[in-house]
């Protein structure tokens, strides 16, 4: 397993993976590591695509992924990947997509364990009332990501 670090507008991201795919992408609040200069082709591809996303040049990712989790968690993460760029859905809507509205708490828990920050867009899931709830990377990052993906920027009226 290889680990690299890259700079993003939201902090240093740690990417982990190997030839089987990207296992984990996470954002760190503090780290004393410099961005990685040399890495494997698969991690370099992930780093490049993340940079394109943050530069506003990419809306989807084309990477080999290998997240570790239960079968249920993987189903939730797959469903998250179908949420279009610039759109949000509620935890309740996500539960309905997965076929069990009563599983909302389990769906929310699996969403919170998403190991592929940004690539599997768990930040696109919000509360039923439109509130920004439950984001492991911090609500300030969730807000930034949703604003970054919003194709229509609100202008002030005054």
Coordinates of C-alpha atoms in Angstrom, one line a residue:
X1 CA 0.0 0.0 0.0
X2 CA 1.3 3.4 -1.0
X3 CA 0.5 6.7 0.6
X4 CA 0.9 10.2 -0.9
X5 CA -0.1 13.7 0.2
X6 CA -1.4 16.5 -2.0
X7 CA -2.4 20.0 -1.3
X8 CA -6.1 21.0 -1.8
X9 CA -8.0 24.2 -1.1
X10 CA -9.4 22.4 1.9
X11 CA -6.2 21.1 3.4
X12 CA -3.7 18.3 2.8
X13 CA -5.3 15.2 1.4
X14 CA -3.9 11.7 2.1
X15 CA -4.4 9.2 -0.8
X16 CA -3.8 5.5 -0.2
X17 CA -3.8 2.7 -2.8
X18 CA -2.0 0.1 -4.8
X19 CA -2.4 -1.6 -8.1
X20 CA -5.8 -2.9 -7.1
X21 CA -7.1 0.7 -6.8
X22 CA -7.5 3.7 -4.6
X23 CA -8.4 2.5 -1.0
X24 CA -8.7 5.8 0.7
X25 CA -8.8 9.6 0.2
X26 CA -9.1 11.8 3.3
X27 CA -8.5 15.4 4.2
X28 CA -6.3 16.2 7.2
X29 CA -6.6 19.1 9.6
X30 CA -2.9 19.1 10.5
X31 CA 0.1 17.2 9.1
X32 CA 3.8 17.8 9.0
X33 CA 4.3 16.0 5.7
X34 CA 5.1 17.9 2.5
X35 CA 3.2 17.1 -0.7
X36 CA 4.5 13.9 -2.4
X37 CA 6.5 14.5 -5.6
X38 CA 6.9 10.9 -6.9
X39 CA 4.4 8.1 -6.7
X40 CA 2.8 5.2 -8.6
X41 CA 0.8 5.8 -11.8
X42 CA -2.6 5.0 -10.1
X43 CA -2.0 7.5 -7.2
X44 CA -0.7 10.1 -9.6
X45 CA -3.8 9.7 -11.8
X46 CA -6.0 10.2 -8.7
X47 CA -4.0 13.2 -7.6
X48 CA -4.3 14.7 -11.1
X49 CA -8.1 14.2 -11.2
X50 CA -8.5 15.7 -7.8
X51 CA -6.6 18.7 -8.8
X52 CA -8.7 19.0 -12.0
X53 CA -11.9 18.8 -9.8
X54 CA -10.6 21.6 -7.5
X55 CA -9.6 23.7 -10.5
X56 CA -13.2 23.4 -11.8
X57 CA -12.2 21.3 -14.8
X58 CA -13.6 17.9 -13.7
X59 CA -17.0 16.8 -12.6
X60 CA -16.6 13.0 -12.5
X61 CA -13.8 10.7 -11.6
X62 CA -12.4 7.8 -13.7
X63 CA -10.3 5.8 -11.3
X64 CA -10.0 2.2 -10.2
X65 CA -11.4 2.2 -6.7
X66 CA -10.9 -0.4 -4.0
X67 CA -12.6 0.9 -0.8
X68 CA -12.7 -1.5 2.2
X69 CA -16.1 -2.0 3.9
X70 CA -19.1 -4.2 4.3
X71 CA -21.4 -5.2 1.4
X72 CA -24.0 -2.7 2.7
X73 CA -21.5 0.1 3.0
X74 CA -20.3 -0.6 -0.6
X75 CA -23.9 -0.4 -1.8
X76 CA -24.3 3.0 -0.1
X77 CA -21.1 4.3 -1.6
X78 CA -22.1 3.1 -5.0
X79 CA -25.4 5.0 -4.7
X80 CA -23.5 8.1 -3.6
X81 CA -21.5 7.9 -6.8
X82 CA -24.7 8.3 -8.8
X83 CA -25.5 11.7 -7.3
X84 CA -24.8 14.2 -10.1
X85 CA -22.3 16.9 -9.8
X86 CA -23.9 20.1 -8.5
X87 CA -26.9 18.2 -7.0
X88 CA -27.8 17.3 -3.5
X89 CA -30.2 14.7 -2.0
X90 CA -31.3 14.0 1.5
X91 CA -30.5 11.0 3.6
X92 CA -34.1 10.0 3.3
X93 CA -33.9 10.1 -0.5
X94 CA -30.8 8.1 -0.4
X95 CA -32.5 5.5 1.7
X96 CA -35.3 5.3 -0.8
X97 CA -32.9 4.8 -3.7
X98 CA -31.4 1.9 -1.8
X99 CA -34.9 0.4 -1.3
X100 CA -35.5 0.7 2.4
X101 CA -36.7 4.0 3.9
X102 CA -36.4 2.5 7.4
X103 CA -32.6 2.0 6.9
X104 CA -32.0 5.8 7.0
X105 CA -29.8 5.6 10.1
X106 CA -27.7 2.7 8.7
X107 CA -27.4 4.6 5.4
X108 CA -26.3 7.8 7.2
X109 CA -23.7 5.7 9.2
X110 CA -22.4 4.1 6.0
X111 CA -22.2 7.6 4.4
X112 CA -20.2 8.8 7.3
X113 CA -17.7 5.9 6.8
X114 CA -17.1 6.7 3.2
X115 CA -13.3 6.3 2.7
X116 CA -13.1 8.1 -0.6
X117 CA -13.4 11.8 0.2
X118 CA -14.7 13.9 -2.8
X119 CA -14.3 11.0 -5.2
X120 CA -17.4 9.3 -3.7
X121 CA -19.4 12.4 -3.1
X122 CA -20.9 12.0 0.4
X123 CA -20.8 15.7 0.7
X124 CA -23.9 15.8 -1.7
X125 CA -26.1 14.3 1.0
X126 CA -27.9 16.8 3.2
X127 CA -30.7 16.8 5.8
X128 CA -34.4 16.6 4.6
X129 CA -34.8 20.3 5.6
X130 CA -31.8 21.3 3.4
X131 CA -29.4 21.7 6.4
X132 CA -25.8 20.6 6.1
X133 CA -25.5 17.8 8.6
X134 CA -23.0 15.1 9.4
X135 CA -19.8 15.5 7.5
X136 CA -16.6 13.8 8.8
X137 CA -14.4 16.4 7.1
X138 CA -16.2 19.2 8.9
X139 CA -19.3 21.2 7.9
X140 CA -17.1 24.1 6.6
X141 CA -15.6 21.7 4.0
X142 CA -19.0 20.3 3.1
X143 CA -20.3 23.8 2.5
X144 CA -17.2 24.7 0.4
X145 CA -17.7 21.5 -1.8
X146 CA -21.4 22.1 -2.4
X147 CA -20.7 25.8 -3.2
X148 CA -17.8 24.7 -5.5
X149 CA -20.2 22.4 -7.4
X150 CA -23.1 24.8 -7.6
X151 CA -23.3 25.9 -11.2
X152 CA -25.4 29.0 -10.4
X153 CA -23.8 31.4 -8.0
X154 CA -26.2 33.6 -6.0
X155 CA -25.6 37.3 -6.6
X156 CA -26.4 39.9 -4.1
X157 CA -29.5 42.0 -4.7
X158 CA -28.2 45.1 -3.0

